[in-house]
mmCIF file of C-alpha atoms in Angstrom:
data_model
loop_
_atom_site.group_PDB
_atom_site.id
_atom_site.type_symbol
_atom_site.label_atom_id
_atom_site.label_comp_id
_atom_site.label_asym_id
_atom_site.label_seq_id
_atom_site.Cartn_x
_atom_site.Cartn_y
_atom_site.Cartn_z
ATOM 1 C CA MET A 1 146.403 260.511 55.806
ATOM 2 C CA ILE A 2 143.935 263.147 56.862
ATOM 3 C CA SER A 3 140.438 261.875 57.613
ATOM 4 C CA CYS A 4 138.337 264.269 55.545
ATOM 5 C CA LEU A 5 134.707 265.136 56.167
ATOM 6 C CA SER A 6 132.342 264.387 53.328
ATOM 7 C CA LEU A 7 129.106 266.247 52.717
ATOM 8 C CA SER A 8 127.272 263.338 54.321
ATOM 9 C CA SER A 9 128.916 264.176 57.660
ATOM 10 C CA TYR A 10 127.269 267.611 57.779
ATOM 11 C CA SER A 11 124.017 268.147 59.605
ATOM 12 C CA PHE A 12 120.861 268.709 57.566
ATOM 13 C CA CYS A 13 120.903 272.457 58.349
ATOM 14 C CA GLU A 14 124.565 272.740 57.359
ATOM 15 C CA LYS A 15 123.882 270.997 54.029
ATOM 16 C CA ILE A 16 121.104 273.483 53.311
ATOM 17 C CA ALA A 17 123.328 276.426 54.319
ATOM 18 C CA LEU A 18 126.174 275.221 52.082
ATOM 19 C CA LYS A 19 123.860 274.753 49.092
ATOM 20 C CA LYS A 20 122.338 278.185 49.704
ATOM 21 C CA TYR A 21 125.805 279.741 49.843
ATOM 22 C CA ARG A 22 126.747 278.186 46.505
ATOM 23 C CA ARG A 23 123.536 279.391 44.851
ATOM 24 C CA CYS A 24 124.010 282.923 46.177
ATOM 25 C CA VAL A 25 127.617 283.037 44.957
ATOM 26 C CA LYS A 26 126.529 282.002 41.463
ATOM 27 C CA ARG A 27 123.785 284.626 41.442
ATOM 28 C CA GLY A 28 126.075 287.304 42.855
ATOM 29 C CA CYS A 29 123.530 288.210 45.517
ATOM 30 C CA ILE A 30 125.783 287.870 48.578
ATOM 31 C CA LYS A 31 127.165 291.255 49.536
ATOM 32 C CA ARG A 32 130.336 291.837 51.489
ATOM 33 C CA PRO A 33 129.657 293.548 54.833
ATOM 34 C CA GLN A 34 131.802 296.542 55.666
ATOM 35 C CA VAL A 35 134.109 296.362 58.653
ATOM 36 C CA VAL A 36 133.423 299.324 60.923
ATOM 37 C CA SER A 37 134.435 300.340 64.413
ATOM 38 C CA GLY A 38 132.212 299.942 67.418
ATOM 39 C CA ALA A 39 132.603 296.330 68.547
ATOM 40 C CA LYS A 40 131.370 296.441 72.123
ATOM 41 C CA LYS A 41 130.113 293.717 74.426
ATOM 42 C CA ASP A 42 127.820 294.556 77.331
ATOM 43 C CA GLY A 43 129.755 297.667 78.284
ATOM 44 C CA PHE A 44 133.170 296.016 77.960
ATOM 45 C CA GLY A 45 135.705 297.066 75.372
ATOM 46 C CA LEU A 46 136.824 295.339 72.227
ATOM 47 C CA ARG A 47 138.004 291.750 72.595
ATOM 48 C CA VAL A 48 140.298 290.094 70.062
ATOM 49 C CA PHE A 49 140.781 286.327 70.051
ATOM 50 C CA VAL A 50 143.370 284.371 68.082
ATOM 51 C CA LEU A 51 143.460 280.837 66.747
ATOM 52 C CA SER A 52 145.485 278.891 64.178
ATOM 53 C CA ASP A 53 145.729 275.438 62.642
ATOM 54 C CA LEU A 54 142.096 274.409 62.964
ATOM 55 C CA HIS A 55 142.474 271.453 60.549
ATOM 56 C CA THR A 56 138.736 270.840 60.418
ATOM 57 C CA ASP A 57 139.140 268.027 57.906
ATOM 58 C CA TYR A 58 139.386 266.073 61.145
ATOM 59 C CA PRO A 59 135.835 265.456 62.433
ATOM 60 C CA GLU A 60 136.953 266.094 66.024
ATOM 61 C CA ASN A 61 138.215 269.558 65.082
ATOM 62 C CA MET A 62 135.062 270.427 63.155
ATOM 63 C CA ALA A 63 133.055 269.327 66.186
ATOM 64 C CA TRP A 64 135.148 271.659 68.352
ATOM 65 C CA VAL A 65 134.326 274.607 66.076
ATOM 66 C CA ARG A 66 130.640 273.699 66.174
ATOM 67 C CA SER A 67 130.806 273.627 69.982
ATOM 68 C CA LEU A 68 131.862 277.286 70.242
ATOM 69 C CA SER A 69 129.175 279.442 71.791
ATOM 70 C CA THR A 70 126.936 281.394 69.416
ATOM 71 C CA LYS A 71 126.406 284.068 72.098
ATOM 72 C CA ARG A 72 129.659 284.539 73.994
ATOM 73 C CA HIS A 73 131.617 286.062 71.089
ATOM 74 C CA GLU A 74 128.901 287.849 69.126
ATOM 75 C CA LYS A 75 130.684 291.224 69.438
ATOM 76 C CA ASP A 76 134.254 289.919 69.360
ATOM 77 C CA VAL A 77 137.039 289.741 66.779
ATOM 78 C CA LEU A 78 138.731 286.476 65.760
ATOM 79 C CA LEU A 79 142.069 286.270 63.927
ATOM 80 C CA VAL A 80 142.472 282.939 62.124
ATOM 81 C CA ALA A 81 146.154 282.376 61.333
ATOM 82 C CA GLY A 82 145.800 279.768 58.601
ATOM 83 C CA ASP A 83 145.409 276.019 58.065
ATOM 84 C CA VAL A 84 141.646 275.994 58.374
ATOM 85 C CA ALA A 85 140.966 272.985 56.142
ATOM 86 C CA GLU A 86 142.341 271.174 53.133
ATOM 87 C CA MET A 87 138.935 270.519 51.567
ATOM 88 C CA TYR A 88 137.210 273.564 50.081
ATOM 89 C CA ASP A 89 133.771 272.595 51.417
ATOM 90 C CA ASN A 90 135.203 272.140 54.909
ATOM 91 C CA PHE A 91 136.846 275.553 54.633
ATOM 92 C CA ILE A 92 133.523 277.167 53.698
ATOM 93 C CA LEU A 93 131.665 275.439 56.513
ATOM 94 C CA THR A 94 134.332 276.285 59.101
ATOM 95 C CA MET A 95 134.509 279.962 58.194
ATOM 96 C CA SER A 96 130.706 280.152 58.075
ATOM 97 C CA LEU A 97 130.474 278.696 61.571
ATOM 98 C CA LEU A 98 133.110 281.125 62.879
ATOM 99 C CA LYS A 99 131.411 284.104 61.220
ATOM 100 C CA GLU A 100 128.143 283.110 62.903
ATOM 101 C CA ARG A 101 129.883 283.208 66.282
ATOM 102 C CA PHE A 102 132.165 286.253 65.962
ATOM 103 C CA GLU A 103 131.225 289.698 64.708
ATOM 104 C CA TYR A 104 134.522 290.080 62.852
ATOM 105 C CA VAL A 105 136.686 287.273 61.468
ATOM 106 C CA PHE A 106 140.072 287.874 59.808
ATOM 107 C CA PHE A 107 141.981 285.198 57.882
ATOM 108 C CA VAL A 108 145.343 284.503 56.243
ATOM 109 C CA PRO A 109 145.972 281.274 54.302
ATOM 110 C CA GLY A 110 148.209 278.459 55.451
ATOM 111 C CA ASN A 111 149.839 275.685 53.474
ATOM 112 C CA HIS A 112 147.107 273.089 54.124
ATOM 113 C CA ASP A 113 144.497 275.511 52.815
ATOM 114 C CA LEU A 114 146.223 275.411 49.421
ATOM 115 C CA TRP A 115 146.540 271.641 49.064
ATOM 116 C CA CYS A 116 144.823 270.302 45.942
ATOM 117 C CA ARG A 117 144.750 266.557 46.553
ATOM 118 C CA TRP A 118 141.044 265.880 46.970
ATOM 119 C CA GLU A 119 139.330 268.749 45.176
ATOM 120 C CA THR A 120 136.753 267.856 42.518
ATOM 121 C CA GLU A 121 137.770 270.838 40.394
ATOM 122 C CA ASP A 122 141.082 270.934 38.539
ATOM 123 C CA PHE A 123 142.971 274.014 39.736
ATOM 124 C CA ASP A 124 146.426 274.835 41.020
ATOM 125 C CA SER A 125 147.237 276.240 44.447
ATOM 126 C CA LEU A 126 147.180 279.881 43.314
ATOM 127 C CA GLU A 127 143.779 279.372 41.732
ATOM 128 C CA LYS A 128 142.603 277.754 44.946
ATOM 129 C CA LEU A 129 144.008 280.702 46.918
ATOM 130 C CA ASN A 130 141.931 283.104 44.836
ATOM 131 C CA LYS A 131 138.910 280.862 45.283
ATOM 132 C CA LEU A 132 139.351 280.949 49.070
ATOM 133 C CA LEU A 133 139.819 284.729 49.118
ATOM 134 C CA ASP A 134 136.668 285.169 46.999
ATOM 135 C CA ALA A 135 134.778 282.922 49.409
ATOM 136 C CA CYS A 136 135.981 285.032 52.333
ATOM 137 C CA LYS A 137 134.621 288.158 50.632
ATOM 138 C CA GLN A 138 131.252 286.503 50.170
ATOM 139 C CA LEU A 139 131.163 285.314 53.782
ATOM 140 C CA GLY A 140 132.217 288.660 55.225
ATOM 141 C CA VAL A 141 135.603 287.352 56.404
ATOM 142 C CA GLU A 142 138.338 289.986 56.182
ATOM 143 C CA THR A 143 141.688 289.303 54.518
ATOM 144 C CA ASN A 144 142.770 292.960 54.308
ATOM 145 C CA PRO A 145 143.968 295.407 56.984
ATOM 146 C CA ALA A 146 141.312 297.231 58.993
ATOM 147 C CA VAL A 147 140.856 299.403 62.070
ATOM 148 C CA ILE A 148 138.373 298.400 64.755
ATOM 149 C CA ASP A 149 137.871 300.665 67.767
ATOM 150 C CA GLY A 150 141.263 302.274 67.205
ATOM 151 C CA LEU A 151 143.103 298.944 66.980
ATOM 152 C CA GLY A 152 144.950 298.246 63.735
ATOM 153 C CA ILE A 153 144.681 294.672 62.469
ATOM 154 C CA ILE A 154 146.958 293.702 59.578
ATOM 155 C CA PRO A 155 146.872 290.237 57.948
ATOM 156 C CA LEU A 156 150.159 289.327 56.256
ATOM 157 C CA PHE A 157 150.463 286.806 53.424
ATOM 158 C CA SER A 158 153.584 284.640 53.584
ATOM 159 C CA TRP A 159 155.253 281.362 52.623
ATOM 160 C CA TYR A 160 158.415 279.626 53.814
ATOM 161 C CA HIS A 161 161.828 279.196 52.228
ATOM 162 C CA GLU A 162 164.570 276.729 53.141
ATOM 163 C CA SER A 163 167.246 279.434 53.560
ATOM 164 C CA PHE A 164 165.253 280.796 56.521
ATOM 165 C CA ASP A 165 167.071 278.128 58.552
ATOM 166 C CA ARG A 166 170.582 279.298 59.478
ATOM 167 C CA GLU A 167 171.291 277.128 62.504
ATOM 168 C CA ASP A 168 173.619 274.129 62.573
ATOM 169 C CA ASP A 169 172.169 270.941 61.107
ATOM 170 C CA ILE A 170 171.940 267.648 62.946
ATOM 171 C CA VAL A 171 174.397 265.167 61.439
ATOM 172 C CA GLY A 172 174.980 261.465 61.900
ATOM 173 C CA VAL A 173 171.272 260.616 61.865
ATOM 174 C CA ARG A 174 169.188 259.426 58.920
ATOM 175 C CA ILE A 175 166.506 262.115 58.782
ATOM 176 C CA PRO A 176 163.830 261.883 56.062
ATOM 177 C CA SER A 177 164.191 264.419 53.260
ATOM 178 C CA LEU A 178 161.896 267.430 53.001
ATOM 179 C CA ASP A 179 160.195 265.813 50.009
ATOM 180 C CA MET A 180 159.355 262.745 52.083
ATOM 181 C CA ALA A 181 158.323 264.530 55.271
ATOM 182 C CA CYS A 182 156.526 267.599 53.926
ATOM 183 C CA LYS A 183 153.333 266.924 51.957
ATOM 184 C CA ASP A 184 153.395 270.463 50.542
ATOM 185 C CA PHE A 185 155.860 269.263 47.907
ATOM 186 C CA HIS A 186 153.197 266.942 46.511
ATOM 187 C CA ALA A 187 149.828 268.285 47.690
ATOM 188 C CA CYS A 188 150.381 271.837 46.413
ATOM 189 C CA LYS A 189 150.392 272.504 42.670
ATOM 190 C CA TRP A 190 152.229 275.649 41.574
ATOM 191 C CA PRO A 191 152.628 277.340 38.186
ATOM 192 C CA GLY A 192 156.002 276.683 36.562
ATOM 193 C CA ASN A 193 157.679 279.847 37.847
ATOM 194 C CA LEU A 194 156.976 279.058 41.524
ATOM 195 C CA SER A 195 158.522 276.321 43.639
ATOM 196 C CA ASN A 196 158.905 275.134 47.232
ATOM 197 C CA ARG A 197 162.573 274.506 46.467
ATOM 198 C CA ASP A 198 163.712 278.137 46.342
ATOM 199 C CA THR A 199 162.638 281.578 47.556
ATOM 200 C CA SER A 200 160.124 282.212 44.757
ATOM 201 C CA LEU A 201 157.032 281.355 46.807
ATOM 202 C CA ALA A 202 158.156 283.351 49.836
ATOM 203 C CA LEU A 203 158.763 286.377 47.595
ATOM 204 C CA TYR A 204 155.486 285.932 45.715
ATOM 205 C CA PHE A 205 153.375 285.809 48.871
ATOM 206 C CA ASP A 206 155.245 288.684 50.485
ATOM 207 C CA LEU A 207 154.598 290.861 47.418
ATOM 208 C CA MET A 208 150.882 290.187 47.821
ATOM 209 C CA ASN A 209 151.036 292.522 50.822
ATOM 210 C CA GLU A 210 152.142 295.467 48.692
ATOM 211 C CA LYS A 211 148.612 296.211 47.505
ATOM 212 C CA ASN A 212 147.724 297.142 51.087
ATOM 213 C CA GLN A 213 150.662 299.463 51.708
ATOM 214 C CA ASN A 214 148.607 302.672 51.645
ATOM 215 C CA THR A 215 146.142 301.210 54.138
ATOM 216 C CA VAL A 216 149.012 300.021 56.346
ATOM 217 C CA LYS A 217 150.537 303.505 56.327
ATOM 218 C CA GLN A 218 147.199 304.996 57.364
ATOM 219 C CA ILE A 219 146.945 302.487 60.194
ATOM 220 C CA GLN A 220 150.486 303.316 61.306
ATOM 221 C CA SER A 221 149.670 307.028 61.398
ATOM 222 C CA THR A 222 146.385 306.673 63.273
ATOM 223 C CA CYS A 223 146.744 303.616 65.545
ATOM 224 C CA SER A 224 149.006 303.395 68.572
ATOM 225 C CA GLN A 225 148.241 299.672 68.897
ATOM 226 C CA ILE A 226 148.616 297.209 66.013
ATOM 227 C CA ILE A 227 148.273 293.446 65.705
ATOM 228 C CA THR A 228 149.804 291.761 62.664
ATOM 229 C CA PHE A 229 149.283 288.106 61.916
ATOM 230 C CA SER A 230 150.514 285.453 59.493
ATOM 231 C CA HIS A 231 150.455 281.692 59.177
ATOM 232 C CA PHE A 232 154.186 281.170 58.885
ATOM 233 C CA VAL A 233 156.953 281.878 61.380
ATOM 234 C CA PRO A 234 158.857 285.185 61.192
ATOM 235 C CA ARG A 235 161.890 284.256 63.342
ATOM 236 C CA GLN A 236 163.761 281.029 63.941
ATOM 237 C CA GLU A 237 163.842 281.744 67.686
ATOM 238 C CA LEU A 238 160.094 281.020 67.671
ATOM 239 C CA CYS A 239 160.755 277.317 67.112
ATOM 240 C CA PRO A 240 162.600 274.882 69.407
ATOM 241 C CA GLU A 241 166.206 274.053 68.535
ATOM 242 C CA LYS A 242 166.694 271.220 66.051
ATOM 243 C CA ARG A 243 168.046 268.802 68.639
ATOM 244 C CA MET A 244 164.715 269.089 70.465
ATOM 245 C CA LEU A 245 162.595 268.191 67.419
ATOM 246 C CA PHE A 246 161.469 264.761 66.248
ATOM 247 C CA TYR A 247 161.947 266.139 62.736
ATOM 248 C CA PRO A 248 165.130 268.241 62.990
ATOM 249 C CA LYS A 249 164.685 269.654 59.465
ATOM 250 C CA LEU A 250 161.449 271.387 60.464
ATOM 251 C CA PRO A 251 163.006 274.917 60.534
ATOM 252 C CA LYS A 252 163.608 274.662 56.783
ATOM 253 C CA ILE A 253 159.858 274.622 56.068
ATOM 254 C CA ILE A 254 158.368 277.038 58.568
ATOM 255 C CA GLY A 255 159.371 280.656 58.028
ATOM 256 C CA SER A 256 160.313 283.663 55.951
ATOM 257 C CA ASP A 257 162.884 286.422 56.361
ATOM 258 C CA TRP A 258 160.694 288.739 54.279
ATOM 259 C CA LEU A 259 157.869 288.226 56.748
ATOM 260 C CA GLU A 260 159.962 289.426 59.672
ATOM 261 C CA ASP A 261 161.213 292.394 57.644
ATOM 262 C CA ARG A 262 157.617 293.358 56.893
ATOM 263 C CA ILE A 263 156.588 292.975 60.532
ATOM 264 C CA ARG A 264 159.440 295.270 61.604
ATOM 265 C CA SER A 265 158.500 297.804 58.926
ATOM 266 C CA ILE A 266 155.031 297.958 60.482
ATOM 267 C CA HIS A 267 155.807 297.800 64.197
ATOM 268 C CA GLY A 268 159.196 299.510 64.102
ATOM 269 C CA VAL A 269 162.692 298.227 64.752
ATOM 270 C CA GLU A 270 162.577 298.655 68.522
ATOM 271 C CA SER A 271 158.793 298.443 68.833
ATOM 272 C CA SER A 272 156.928 298.625 72.163
ATOM 273 C CA SER A 273 154.426 296.938 74.445
ATOM 274 C CA PHE A 274 151.722 297.927 71.948
ATOM 275 C CA ALA A 275 153.021 295.634 69.170
ATOM 276 C CA CYS A 276 151.971 292.033 68.704
ATOM 277 C CA HIS A 277 152.347 289.444 65.954
ATOM 278 C CA VAL A 278 150.297 286.238 65.817
ATOM 279 C CA PHE A 279 151.448 283.222 63.786
ATOM 280 C CA GLY A 280 150.767 279.502 63.374
ATOM 281 C CA HIS A 281 152.043 276.475 61.429
ATOM 282 C CA THR A 282 154.330 274.663 63.904
ATOM 283 C CA HIS A 283 151.575 273.734 66.409
ATOM 284 C CA PHE A 284 153.764 274.865 69.319
ATOM 285 C CA CYS A 285 151.952 277.178 71.735
ATOM 286 C CA TRP A 286 154.086 280.281 72.012
ATOM 287 C CA ASP A 287 153.992 283.584 73.853
ATOM 288 C CA ALA A 288 157.237 285.542 74.035
ATOM 289 C CA VAL A 289 158.629 289.026 73.488
ATOM 290 C CA VAL A 290 161.583 289.204 71.090
ATOM 291 C CA ASP A 291 163.228 292.551 70.312
ATOM 292 C CA GLY A 292 160.192 294.467 71.515
ATOM 293 C CA ILE A 293 157.422 292.568 69.729
ATOM 294 C CA ARG A 294 155.156 290.028 71.388
ATOM 295 C CA TYR A 295 154.882 286.842 69.290
ATOM 296 C CA VAL A 296 151.933 284.514 69.951
ATOM 297 C CA GLN A 297 150.836 281.157 68.568
ATOM 298 C CA ALA A 298 147.554 279.564 69.709
ATOM 299 C CA PRO A 299 146.973 276.369 67.657
ATOM 300 C CA LEU A 300 144.037 273.999 67.853
ATOM 301 C CA ALA A 301 146.370 271.446 66.177
ATOM 302 C CA TYR A 302 145.646 267.787 65.425
ATOM 303 C CA PRO A 303 143.394 265.708 67.698
ATOM 304 C CA ARG A 304 146.294 263.392 68.602
ATOM 305 C CA GLU A 305 148.340 266.406 69.704
ATOM 306 C CA ARG A 306 145.540 267.625 71.951
ATOM 307 C CA LYS A 307 145.130 264.179 73.480
ATOM 308 C CA ARG A 308 148.823 264.239 74.369
ATOM 309 C CA ARG A 309 148.361 267.880 75.455
ATOM 310 C CA MET A 310 151.174 268.885 73.101
ATOM 311 C CA ASN A 311 149.254 272.103 72.459
ATOM 312 C CA GLY A 312 148.114 272.451 76.063
ATOM 313 C CA GLY A 313 144.673 271.024 75.388
ATOM 314 C CA GLU A 314 141.753 272.962 73.983
ATOM 315 C CA THR A 315 139.909 274.500 76.927
ATOM 316 C CA TRP A 316 141.886 277.756 76.757
ATOM 317 C CA LEU A 317 141.126 278.318 73.063
ATOM 318 C CA PRO A 318 140.479 280.628 71.336
ATOM 319 C CA PHE A 319 142.998 282.828 73.162
ATOM 320 C CA CYS A 320 142.093 286.419 74.059
ATOM 321 C CA ILE A 321 145.038 288.576 72.996
ATOM 322 C CA TYR A 322 143.426 291.992 73.430
ATOM 323 C CA LEU A 323 140.823 293.298 75.873
ATOM 324 C CA ASP A 324 139.474 296.814 76.400
ATOM 325 C CA GLY A 325 142.460 298.702 75.002
ATOM 326 C CA GLU A 326 145.195 296.453 76.411
ATOM 327 C CA PHE A 327 146.981 293.302 75.318
ATOM 328 C CA GLY A 328 145.970 290.331 77.430
ATOM 329 C CA ALA A 329 148.191 288.725 80.029
ATOM 330 C CA LYS A 330 150.149 285.584 79.216
ATOM 331 C CA VAL A 331 147.975 282.701 80.391
ATOM 332 C CA MET A 332 148.583 280.098 77.678
ATOM 333 C CA PRO A 333 150.203 276.717 78.447
ATOM 334 C CA CYS A 334 153.335 277.497 76.416
ATOM 335 C CA TYR A 335 155.861 274.799 77.220
ATOM 336 C CA TRP A 336 158.577 275.831 74.763
ATOM 337 C CA SER A 337 158.458 279.615 75.062
ATOM 338 C CA ASP A 338 158.362 279.173 78.849
ATOM 339 C CA TYR A 339 161.399 276.901 78.558
ATOM 340 C CA TYR A 340 163.359 279.500 76.584
ATOM 341 C CA ALA A 341 162.333 282.232 79.002
ATOM 342 C CA ILE A 342 164.673 280.645 81.547
ATOM 343 C CA ASN A 343 167.078 278.614 79.373
ATOM 344 C CA PRO A 344 169.441 280.056 76.768
ATOM 345 C CA ARG A 345 169.062 279.004 73.159
ATOM 346 C CA THR A 346 172.175 277.054 72.079
ATOM 347 C CA PRO A 347 171.704 276.099 68.409
ATOM 348 C CA SER A 348 175.369 275.156 68.083
ATOM 349 C CA ASN A 349 174.646 272.211 70.374
ATOM 350 C CA THR A 350 173.616 269.401 68.004
ATOM 351 C CA GLU A 351 173.445 266.584 70.558
ATOM 352 C CA LEU A 352 169.955 265.161 70.294
ATOM 353 C CA ALA A 353 167.636 265.530 73.252
ATOM 354 C CA PRO A 354 166.985 262.145 74.928
ATOM 355 C CA TRP A 355 163.422 261.813 73.603
ATOM 356 C CA VAL A 356 164.636 262.513 70.051
ATOM 357 C CA ALA A 357 167.560 260.110 70.389
ATOM 358 C CA ARG A 358 165.142 257.391 71.538
ATOM 359 C CA PHE A 359 162.919 258.144 68.553
ATOM 360 C CA TYR A 360 165.854 257.452 66.216
ATOM 361 C CA ASN A 361 166.837 254.363 68.256
ATOM 362 C CA LEU A 362 170.154 255.890 69.304
ATOM 363 C CA ILE A 363 169.751 255.082 73.000
#
């Protein structure tokens, strides 16, 4: 169970800031700042950093956010690829802290952001989504496409669907069902016409992007460099093969075909070195080019994963993806994408990797 921060765990100043934010929202006196070009830092060009899966309901992760410099990134852009916090108050605090440190912050929601287990108000996950998006507007966090210094930045809403997984299943092993392993099936509350058990959610979230189509077309016509970002995974190749995973059914709850189609409609079918998509969700560091698009994941992840260095640690985060008109070099500790850079993907091989076999007591 997630160890959630209560209001008593905030500092005195943070309590005052949170109460002030709530009062200003009620009074309607917080105005949304306009995103404009011109983000410069001491003569250097625009810098764009990426980060996903902050999970600041964990005190250690909230402490990490607090530890970020209030000076180093004051003219920079941060793309937050979902799973900020389950608790609404923790979400507000986290995004407030990030907005204090970065000039521009962009956000797309993840599945944990829409959990409704511990909220004091009675609302479903769509109502919570709207509540989070309204909070972002009040805080000056962008959830819509924008252009900064000639760089197009396009957030993409998405959700997963089970049919995204087309690779051979692992058989002969008792693997927990999706209902048992994935808390989304219980922690999210959807209206009757939406369900995790079909494609309805993936379609619903993808259609949310349609309202920005005119802006996207303008960005396509004016920007030679574009970064798109989502929480969920657009291609199955961006996840290790099932035999490598402690939970081999993971690919059924990570990605969307409609997301990849939308990414290709923005960047082009063949794409170029000027196209990049950032994602999150799986907590696997990733940096690879697939069919002409660079795909990057830079997760903070859970404290236990950082202690085991499953995400490469935390000292390299947030990751700078773009600097002074160019996409940054690959410097992340990406075990799995590095592995597949030199080893072919063989999804038809369903023999469990030794560490997985040991986990299921097969060897």
